[in-house]
Amino acid sequence: MLAQKLHLLRHNFLSFVSSRTGSDLTRRQYDVIVVGGGHAGTEAAAAAARLGAETLLITQKITTIGALSCNPSLGGVGKGQLVREVDALDGLCGRAGDWAGVHFSILNRSKGPAVWGPRAQLDRERYRQFIQSELLSTPRLTVLEGSVDELLVSQPNPEEPGHHRVTGIRLVDGSHPILSSSVVLTTGTFLSGSLFMGQTTSPGGRIGDVPSCAGLSYTLKETLGLRVGRLRTGTPPRIVKESVDLSLAQLQAPDKQPTPFSFLNTHTRCKPEEQLPCYLTHTTPGVETVVRESVHLNCHIQQDTKGPRYCPSIESRVLRFPGRRHQVWLEPEGLTSDLLYPQGLSMTMPPDLQLRLLREIPALHRAEIRTPGYGVQYDFVCPTQLTPSLQVKSTQGLFLAGQINGTTGYEEAAAQGLWAGVNAGRTALSLPPMALSRTQSYIGVLIDDLVGRGVTEPYRMFTSRAEFRTYLRPDNADLRLTPRGFEEVGCVTLRRYEKAVSVRDGLQEALMALQSVALSSTRWREKLGNISLSENKSTTLNGLDLLQYKDVSFEMLASAFPECLSPYFEYSQRLKIEAVYRPHCEKQSREMERIRREESLSLPSDMDYLSLPVSLSQEVREILDRVRPNTLGAATRLPGMTPAGIVQLLNYVLRTGQRNRHTEHRNQSSQKEGGKGQLCASNIPISQ
């Protein structure tokens, strides 16, 4: 039924928008205009419309809305957390991933659940269909095929900060301007984009598409005076599946039971037995030989434009790490697709050398290329020029999201797009902007890193970037963000909010039920059998305490106490995770509360931040040394300062302050008491 609905919606969608041009729009003014139909643009447009803003999405080609330009996958370590958070705020990509996924797996499962990475291989066509159909069924959202030539700029509102004010856009076809209160730019790799293949260069942001107009770049750089840089990325060749000898590669099966991205879904469209495998193979010395022999024919790799460190081209990896064997993942592109995506083989050498390189890998010794790999260079706006709402500081009403801010990846783009769309809608509706703290979400970490520190290379999310990752887990994104998204932000539907509240209440009841069951360690061993509970432990433990042990599951406890625990079986995994991380989260909460209480704490003016004997990154040390804040509160507001750094600084100041007071008191006592220093030395030392 849903598949039929999607097909009908998509047919109507394409029929409706394919004929729309700038000259026949029924209205000339919108609350929000979103430029670009990629992951950032679709999330921005949908979020602004959900908020209640009349929204116009402008894209160069209707058929590429929601297209997976590079890899056919979603999620991963750090990235899966972003997808979960976008979904918790009622975004699109999580539900689209559940609809289009053909291979689901949880990465990092050998580590704690806080850093698990939900991931899926996607069917490209299914994903695009879902996104397009969702946009059609979103009220207050209009889609227009066209190319934006320039931003309309006027004098700013004197009551608000900024030197300019954006009032709309003008299309390339010279039609009448389209006015709006807010504009969101999500140009991806199309802003002054150039494609590279061997020694050939052509304008474009994706093969088969034209770049964005020069007028848009001119407006940003010359009219608005924004600092703009240049980044690069690339994509591998697409390989004909039948030409690959998969018997020479290592099969990588999906999880037996797919885990949905969306909190609204209990299962994925693809049944467990219908999932497709991936395959793992490796490069050989022959690959390195081809790379080295073709460097002089590869203008993209010779340039000094910064590329992605964490997803580099095979040329970059070979030249940087000679003699190593590199992984290559052969990934399916869909249930009916005849292509494989060779993850790890992004390359920009001439097509004939790409084929030669591929055939140096045993499983690809007869490989055929459908589409060659290529590189892209594009403009980005230095993101330190943005506020935490993703609005340009100098320009009222202008918001940026996605690769234009120096990031890489669908998930990072979707997260920015959603938040930029939220704030563009709020601005248009005369509501105050909203910000997400890095203590609240990975989206907050992402945005804080961008606007506070900037980028020198394409930014990618990792769990290691989040200081409070034991709290910012993929399993609790709905509890962290959905209530706020409904009650404060306004981007969450009632249906999702009610479900999140129901889950929250159910989990709280289950936690209370667990805490109500309390026994001695001896009685617990009698109840549960052979569990690793110390026989010397004489204290009473409740069910929540016991659930922290690795070999104790909620199912075990529920079987021992079915009357009070069996109603909560549906929360079993979430309860286990909650129990394991509860002590860590409570500790982090206490640390943040201490920071709030100690905001007025004075910081010594002569403190040598560069050599403090505490765990601070060099970047944080340099920020503190340069600004030299007077109080802890002032330090917390410094761009680039992390909560973990504040905790370390607070602990050091309090510790050394206590030591200094203790030393001062001891010296005064020695002077007064003469020979009674022995007594002072025998005092119990103050805890450090």
XYZ file of C-alpha atoms in Angstrom, residues 81-665:
585
model
C 24.005 9.558 15.735
C 23.299 12.558 13.491
C 20.692 10.598 11.509
C 18.975 9.564 14.741
C 18.920 13.180 15.957
C 17.597 14.505 12.651
C 14.847 11.894 12.913
C 14.094 12.856 16.524
C 13.457 16.398 15.250
C 11.091 14.972 12.579
C 13.572 15.138 9.718
C 13.376 12.997 6.584
C 16.608 11.052 6.162
C 16.053 8.459 8.911
C 12.683 7.337 7.562
C 14.054 7.458 4.019
C 16.919 5.201 5.096
C 14.498 2.694 6.602
C 12.496 2.686 3.368
C 15.470 2.434 1.008
C 17.944 0.347 3.035
C 19.125 -2.973 1.591
C 21.890 -3.818 4.101
C 21.662 -2.778 7.762
C 24.423 -3.074 10.349
C 25.514 -1.575 13.652
C 29.166 -0.544 13.443
C 31.446 -0.471 16.495
C 29.305 -3.083 18.241
C 32.365 -4.462 20.063
C 32.489 -1.186 22.012
C 29.914 0.434 24.257
C 26.436 1.342 22.947
C 27.221 5.061 23.248
C 29.539 4.815 20.232
C 27.595 2.290 18.169
C 27.087 3.468 14.599
C 23.766 2.599 12.902
C 24.426 2.263 9.163
C 22.654 1.110 6.012
C 23.441 0.528 2.365
C 20.722 2.168 0.309
C 18.832 1.590 -2.894
C 19.479 4.858 -4.737
C 16.159 4.913 -6.572
C 14.082 4.052 -3.512
C 15.764 6.783 -1.461
C 15.139 9.423 -4.119
C 11.515 8.332 -4.505
C 10.866 8.578 -0.775
C 12.377 12.061 -0.404
C 10.517 13.414 -3.432
C 7.214 11.941 -2.267
C 7.674 13.344 1.248
C 8.280 16.820 -0.134
C 5.111 16.644 -2.241
C 2.997 15.728 0.764
C 4.452 18.491 2.970
C 1.976 21.363 3.409
C 3.157 24.917 2.657
C 6.050 23.663 0.491
C 6.407 24.546 -3.197
C 9.136 23.130 -5.456
C 10.539 25.038 -8.435
C 13.037 23.927 -11.067
C 15.471 26.726 -11.796
C 18.870 28.229 -11.135
C 19.451 31.177 -8.815
C 21.493 33.988 -10.362
C 21.806 36.307 -7.378
C 20.581 37.194 -3.922
C 18.538 40.347 -3.446
C 20.213 42.487 -0.797
C 18.961 45.631 0.943
C 19.771 47.808 3.928
C 19.607 45.986 7.281
C 17.032 46.372 9.997
C 18.766 48.867 12.324
C 17.315 47.135 15.387
C 19.153 43.874 14.596
C 22.860 43.104 14.125
C 24.218 42.936 10.583
C 25.373 45.088 7.660
C 22.997 43.690 5.030
C 19.586 42.099 4.712
C 18.565 39.433 2.192
C 15.105 39.979 0.736
C 14.880 37.241 -1.884
C 16.456 35.837 -5.046
C 16.532 36.361 -8.796
C 16.552 33.434 -11.236
C 18.871 33.044 -14.216
C 15.990 33.192 -16.699
C 15.533 36.876 -15.861
C 12.041 36.416 -14.471
C 10.652 38.641 -11.779
C 12.414 38.468 -8.418
C 10.993 36.172 -5.761
C 10.884 37.807 -2.345
C 11.279 36.190 1.065
C 12.087 36.974 4.668
C 14.782 34.265 4.843
C 16.993 32.443 2.347
C 18.820 29.177 2.999
C 21.738 28.373 0.685
C 22.544 24.653 0.383
C 24.633 24.671 -2.787
C 26.705 21.571 -1.968
C 29.616 21.186 -4.392
C 27.931 23.363 -7.032
C 29.150 26.802 -5.861
C 31.710 27.639 -8.566
C 32.199 23.886 -8.899
C 34.803 22.339 -11.217
C 35.061 18.674 -12.255
C 38.450 17.003 -12.720
C 39.323 13.810 -14.565
C 42.943 13.347 -15.540
C 44.069 16.612 -17.125
C 40.538 17.556 -18.156
C 38.625 20.226 -16.245
C 35.029 21.314 -16.772
C 32.537 23.415 -14.798
C 30.082 21.465 -12.636
C 29.279 20.196 -9.178
C 28.275 16.677 -10.200
C 28.784 14.811 -13.452
C 25.876 15.529 -15.806
C 24.878 18.759 -14.015
C 25.926 22.392 -14.420
C 27.481 24.421 -11.576
C 25.629 27.149 -9.745
C 25.686 30.536 -11.409
C 28.651 32.849 -11.066
C 26.312 35.588 -9.877
C 25.644 33.738 -6.617
C 29.357 33.433 -5.848
C 29.811 37.099 -6.729
C 27.055 38.126 -4.325
C 28.621 36.192 -1.456
C 32.170 37.398 -2.036
C 31.805 40.904 -3.405
C 28.416 42.220 -2.280
C 28.345 40.597 1.181
C 32.122 40.516 1.665
C 32.228 36.945 2.996
C 35.495 35.029 3.296
C 35.350 32.145 0.849
C 37.728 29.197 0.529
C 38.173 26.255 -1.790
C 37.796 22.543 -0.970
C 37.848 19.356 -2.990
C 36.322 15.907 -2.907
C 35.946 12.975 -5.266
C 33.988 9.864 -6.121
C 35.006 6.390 -7.372
C 34.087 4.756 -10.678
C 30.881 2.692 -10.803
C 31.610 -0.921 -11.690
C 29.418 -3.363 -13.621
C 28.517 -6.046 -11.083
C 28.655 -8.954 -13.533
C 32.279 -8.124 -14.358
C 33.415 -8.648 -10.742
C 34.627 -12.017 -9.424
C 33.026 -11.879 -5.973
C 34.412 -15.306 -5.088
C 37.791 -13.569 -4.641
C 36.379 -11.091 -2.113
C 35.356 -11.607 1.490
C 31.584 -11.614 2.030
C 30.297 -9.201 4.684
C 26.779 -10.127 5.730
C 24.330 -7.599 7.194
C 22.875 -7.874 10.684
C 20.346 -10.686 10.895
C 17.767 -8.280 12.275
C 17.834 -4.776 10.715
C 17.826 -1.855 13.168
C 15.689 1.070 11.887
C 17.043 4.614 11.967
C 13.682 6.172 12.761
C 12.094 6.109 16.198
C 8.732 5.884 14.427
C 9.577 2.558 12.802
C 9.728 -0.883 14.383
C 11.000 -2.549 11.206
C 12.515 -1.657 7.843
C 10.937 -2.085 4.419
C 13.596 -4.606 3.428
C 12.980 -7.908 5.170
C 15.946 -9.577 6.914
C 16.205 -12.330 4.307
C 16.047 -9.823 1.418
C 19.138 -7.872 2.479
C 22.143 -7.762 0.153
C 25.722 -8.484 1.257
C 28.785 -6.281 0.868
C 32.226 -7.587 -0.047
C 35.698 -6.697 1.217
C 38.872 -6.781 -0.846
C 42.214 -4.936 -0.762
C 44.610 -3.022 -2.973
C 47.811 -4.618 -4.259
C 51.309 -3.306 -5.071
C 50.108 -3.010 -8.668
C 47.623 -0.334 -7.580
C 50.444 1.732 -6.102
C 52.413 1.371 -9.320
C 49.539 2.713 -11.426
C 49.066 5.675 -9.073
C 52.738 6.645 -9.147
C 52.989 6.294 -12.915
C 49.929 8.516 -13.467
C 50.606 11.395 -11.070
C 51.786 13.659 -13.902
C 48.465 13.049 -15.694
C 46.337 13.957 -12.657
C 45.950 17.715 -12.210
C 43.429 17.337 -9.360
C 45.822 15.486 -7.075
C 48.674 17.908 -7.802
C 46.803 20.947 -6.523
C 46.997 22.082 -2.908
C 43.244 22.500 -2.398
C 42.285 20.704 0.822
C 40.543 17.358 0.409
C 38.809 15.065 2.914
C 41.323 13.530 5.337
C 38.947 10.758 6.417
C 37.711 9.750 2.961
C 40.717 10.476 0.728
C 41.250 9.415 -2.852
C 43.227 6.252 -3.517
C 45.932 8.480 -5.032
C 46.235 10.467 -1.786
C 46.335 7.339 0.344
C 48.988 5.622 -1.744
C 51.213 8.708 -1.891
C 50.786 9.401 1.819
C 51.103 5.801 3.028
C 53.310 3.928 0.554
C 53.590 0.174 0.813
C 50.319 -0.327 2.669
C 47.391 -2.541 1.731
C 44.174 -0.508 1.684
C 40.634 -1.802 2.162
C 38.127 -1.649 -0.687
C 34.446 -2.293 0.041
C 32.253 -3.435 -2.832
C 28.800 -2.104 -2.005
C 25.461 -2.724 -3.752
C 23.653 0.286 -5.239
C 20.167 -1.216 -5.014
C 18.043 -4.331 -5.242
C 17.728 -4.133 -9.017
C 20.928 -2.203 -9.800
C 23.614 -3.893 -11.896
C 26.356 -1.698 -10.397
C 28.749 -1.926 -7.467
C 30.224 1.044 -5.611
C 33.930 0.510 -4.717
C 34.179 2.365 -1.404
C 37.793 3.419 -0.895
C 38.674 3.850 -4.574
C 37.817 7.504 -5.170
C 40.104 8.556 -8.029
C 40.614 11.318 -10.571
C 43.163 9.857 -13.019
C 42.246 9.417 -16.713
C 39.538 6.767 -17.348
C 41.872 4.301 -19.088
C 44.216 4.341 -16.079
C 41.241 3.946 -13.718
C 40.385 0.702 -15.481
C 44.003 -0.436 -15.328
C 44.125 0.300 -11.588
C 40.906 -1.592 -10.869
C 42.167 -4.675 -12.672
C 45.221 -4.802 -10.387
C 42.827 -5.996 -7.652
C 42.161 -9.778 -7.939
C 38.377 -9.571 -7.523
C 38.285 -6.808 -10.161
C 40.667 -8.352 -12.691
C 37.920 -8.309 -15.360
C 36.100 -5.219 -14.105
C 34.201 -2.930 -16.454
C 33.483 0.713 -15.658
C 30.024 2.190 -16.261
C 30.900 5.705 -15.027
C 34.488 6.804 -14.292
C 35.513 8.444 -11.047
C 36.187 12.180 -10.913
C 37.139 14.978 -8.546
C 35.268 18.142 -7.616
C 36.542 21.485 -6.399
C 34.086 24.018 -5.024
C 33.761 27.202 -2.981
C 32.798 27.178 0.688
C 32.098 30.003 3.108
C 34.292 30.070 6.213
C 31.733 28.991 8.856
C 33.128 31.181 11.657
C 31.124 33.935 9.933
C 27.897 32.224 11.071
C 25.943 32.327 14.325
C 24.907 29.110 16.128
C 21.562 29.432 14.314
C 23.549 29.094 11.036
C 22.665 32.646 10.006
C 25.417 34.757 8.450
C 26.465 37.260 11.128
C 26.746 40.169 8.720
C 23.588 39.447 6.722
C 20.103 39.342 8.211
C 17.930 36.512 6.911
C 20.695 34.544 5.144
C 21.367 30.992 6.369
C 23.917 28.450 5.105
C 23.902 24.668 5.450
C 25.838 21.677 4.158
C 29.048 21.597 2.159
C 28.927 25.365 1.683
C 29.971 25.438 5.367
C 32.970 23.176 4.801
C 31.536 19.808 5.826
C 31.470 16.469 4.034
C 28.808 13.771 4.139
C 25.055 13.395 3.755
C 24.464 13.208 7.513
C 26.350 16.401 8.359
C 24.490 18.195 5.562
C 21.085 16.926 6.691
C 21.721 17.987 10.293
C 22.737 21.508 9.275
C 19.899 21.748 6.797
C 17.292 20.890 9.387
C 18.609 23.437 11.884
C 19.070 26.169 9.276
C 15.523 25.533 8.047
C 14.191 25.728 11.589
C 15.846 29.082 12.231
C 15.054 30.487 8.791
C 11.396 29.668 9.472
C 11.503 31.140 12.961
C 13.127 34.333 11.658
C 10.482 34.671 8.949
C 7.734 34.179 11.537
C 9.313 36.789 13.876
C 10.343 34.176 16.417
C 13.742 34.221 18.167
C 16.468 31.921 16.799
C 17.263 28.649 18.569
C 20.614 27.025 19.319
C 21.609 23.504 20.315
C 24.372 23.099 22.885
C 27.124 20.524 22.379
C 26.010 19.083 25.721
C 22.577 18.370 24.199
C 23.278 16.780 20.822
C 25.742 15.827 18.122
C 24.059 18.473 15.969
C 25.122 20.969 18.629
C 28.682 19.596 18.545
C 28.748 19.866 14.753
C 27.500 23.456 14.646
C 29.646 24.578 17.584
C 32.760 23.143 15.930
C 31.946 24.907 12.658
C 31.053 28.358 13.955
C 33.551 28.318 16.833
C 36.611 26.803 15.211
C 36.093 26.856 11.457
C 37.518 24.273 9.072
C 40.805 23.754 7.270
C 39.596 20.581 5.532
C 36.185 18.985 4.909
C 34.652 18.371 8.355
C 33.370 14.912 9.264
C 31.570 13.878 12.446
C 33.110 11.333 14.838
C 31.961 10.249 18.289
C 35.328 11.433 19.630
C 34.299 15.029 18.894
C 31.553 14.843 21.558
C 32.816 15.238 25.123
C 29.512 13.965 26.551
C 29.051 10.989 24.233
C 27.963 8.660 27.053
C 24.889 10.885 27.306
C 24.540 11.723 23.585
C 23.737 8.178 22.546
C 21.865 6.999 19.446
C 19.307 5.159 21.611
C 18.096 8.256 23.496
C 18.005 10.931 20.776
C 14.202 10.955 20.930
C 14.181 11.604 24.683
C 16.784 14.359 24.342
C 15.377 16.233 21.365
C 11.786 15.359 20.453
C 10.094 17.046 23.452
C 12.110 20.205 22.903
C 11.470 20.046 19.168
C 7.728 20.100 19.834
C 7.454 22.310 22.927
C 10.091 24.963 22.149
C 11.240 24.759 18.538
C 7.999 23.858 16.761
C 9.412 21.463 14.127
C 8.049 18.189 15.546
C 4.588 16.830 14.786
C 2.116 15.900 17.500
C 2.223 12.231 16.484
C 5.970 11.963 17.063
C 5.813 13.993 20.261
C 3.131 11.773 21.754
C 5.142 8.661 20.937
C 8.295 10.098 22.520
C 6.384 11.073 25.664
C 4.880 7.591 25.851
C 8.346 6.015 25.573
C 9.755 8.414 28.162
C 6.982 7.637 30.632
C 7.313 3.904 30.017
C 11.063 3.990 30.611
C 10.632 5.984 33.802
C 8.076 3.488 35.105
C 10.411 0.624 34.197
C 13.337 2.274 36.005
C 11.190 2.747 39.105
C 10.116 -0.899 38.912
C 13.757 -1.994 38.694
C 14.697 0.147 41.673
C 11.818 -1.286 43.689
C 13.340 -4.778 43.494
C 16.164 -4.866 46.058
C 17.982 -7.952 47.379
C 21.269 -8.879 48.953
C 23.989 -10.216 46.674
C 23.405 -13.698 48.084
C 19.707 -13.594 47.242
C 20.469 -12.264 43.744
C 22.791 -15.216 43.073
C 20.075 -17.574 44.254
C 17.560 -15.921 41.936
C 19.708 -15.566 38.822
C 22.212 -18.383 39.135
C 25.795 -18.030 37.973
C 26.421 -14.288 37.650
C 29.690 -12.458 38.302
C 28.611 -10.861 41.569
C 31.215 -10.751 44.310
C 30.441 -13.031 47.244
C 32.047 -10.464 49.543
C 29.567 -7.812 48.485
C 27.259 -7.426 51.459
C 25.291 -4.352 50.388
C 21.756 -4.482 49.055
C 21.447 -4.048 45.296
C 18.336 -3.094 43.349
C 17.484 -4.278 39.846
C 18.927 -1.167 38.202
C 22.240 -1.661 40.020
C 22.360 -5.271 38.900
C 21.561 -4.406 35.292
C 24.901 -2.590 35.125
C 26.675 -5.970 35.203
C 27.713 -7.263 31.788
C 26.247 -10.751 32.179
C 22.869 -9.573 33.510
C 20.076 -8.789 31.056
C 16.647 -7.281 31.587
C 15.112 -10.549 30.391
C 16.845 -12.376 33.268
C 15.453 -9.921 35.802
C 11.986 -10.023 34.263
C 11.934 -13.831 34.441
C 12.793 -13.634 38.150
C 10.196 -10.906 38.848
C 7.576 -11.222 36.093
C 4.819 -9.411 37.985
C 6.544 -6.045 38.109
C 9.021 -6.210 35.198
C 7.405 -8.206 32.370
C 5.246 -5.229 31.190
C 8.445 -3.486 30.087
C 9.960 -6.073 27.731
C 9.743 -3.669 24.776
C 12.278 -1.404 26.491
C 14.732 -4.165 27.397
C 17.691 -2.953 25.325
C 17.150 0.705 26.201
C 16.922 -0.155 29.900
C 20.183 -2.110 29.733
C 21.961 0.803 28.057
C 20.442 3.289 30.505
C 21.633 1.233 33.463
C 25.172 0.879 32.097
C 25.611 4.609 31.449
C 23.610 6.004 34.347
C 26.652 6.516 36.655
C 28.595 8.228 33.839
C 25.686 10.513 32.947
C 25.114 11.458 36.580
C 28.790 12.347 36.915
C 28.673 14.503 33.790
C 25.500 16.212 35.034
C 27.230 17.036 38.304
C 30.184 18.461 36.392
C 27.953 20.714 34.298
C 26.075 21.841 37.407
C 29.394 22.715 39.040
C 30.303 24.821 36.017
C 27.005 26.711 36.276
C 27.537 27.318 40.005
C 31.140 28.445 39.570
C 30.658 30.822 36.621
C 31.864 33.778 38.713
C 35.041 31.980 39.796
C 38.034 34.238 39.095
C 40.827 32.883 36.936
C 44.374 33.963 37.916
C 45.646 36.648 35.552
C 49.131 35.133 35.471
C 48.042 31.558 34.691
C 50.318 29.857 32.148
C 47.707 28.113 30.016
C 50.259 26.701 27.585
C 51.913 24.567 30.267
C 49.047 23.758 32.670
C 49.444 20.151 33.943
C 45.927 19.186 32.863
C 44.367 17.454 29.857
C 43.654 20.329 27.452
C 43.994 20.290 23.679
C 46.593 22.608 22.180
C 43.780 24.514 20.470
C 42.009 25.188 23.776
C 45.292 26.220 25.436
C 45.973 28.730 22.674
C 42.450 30.172 22.931
C 42.787 30.670 26.696
C 46.291 32.110 26.385
C 45.213 34.561 23.694
C 42.001 35.834 25.327
C 42.889 35.315 29.028
C 39.300 35.358 30.408
C 38.761 36.855 33.866
C 36.177 34.323 35.047
C 35.156 30.740 34.368
C 31.893 31.999 32.869
C 33.814 34.138 30.381
C 35.886 31.101 29.448
C 32.751 29.031 28.727
C 31.649 31.596 26.148
C 34.877 31.585 24.149
C 34.482 30.248 20.581
C 36.140 26.842 20.387
C 36.128 26.245 24.151
C 34.807 22.778 25.018
C 32.838 21.680 28.114
C 35.529 19.086 28.846
C 38.139 21.835 28.795
C 36.058 23.930 31.200
C 35.771 20.979 33.605
C 39.549 20.482 33.534
C 40.123 24.196 34.097
C 37.616 24.333 36.970
C 39.160 21.325 38.695
C 42.656 22.778 38.369
C 41.748 26.211 39.739
C 39.821 24.776 42.682
C 42.537 22.231 43.416
C 45.412 24.715 43.332
C 43.316 27.282 45.184
C 42.724 24.797 48.014
C 46.375 23.856 48.022
C 47.432 27.500 48.141
C 45.024 28.262 50.980
C 46.223 25.205 52.873
C 49.870 26.169 52.320
C 49.203 29.749 53.377
C 47.408 28.619 56.529
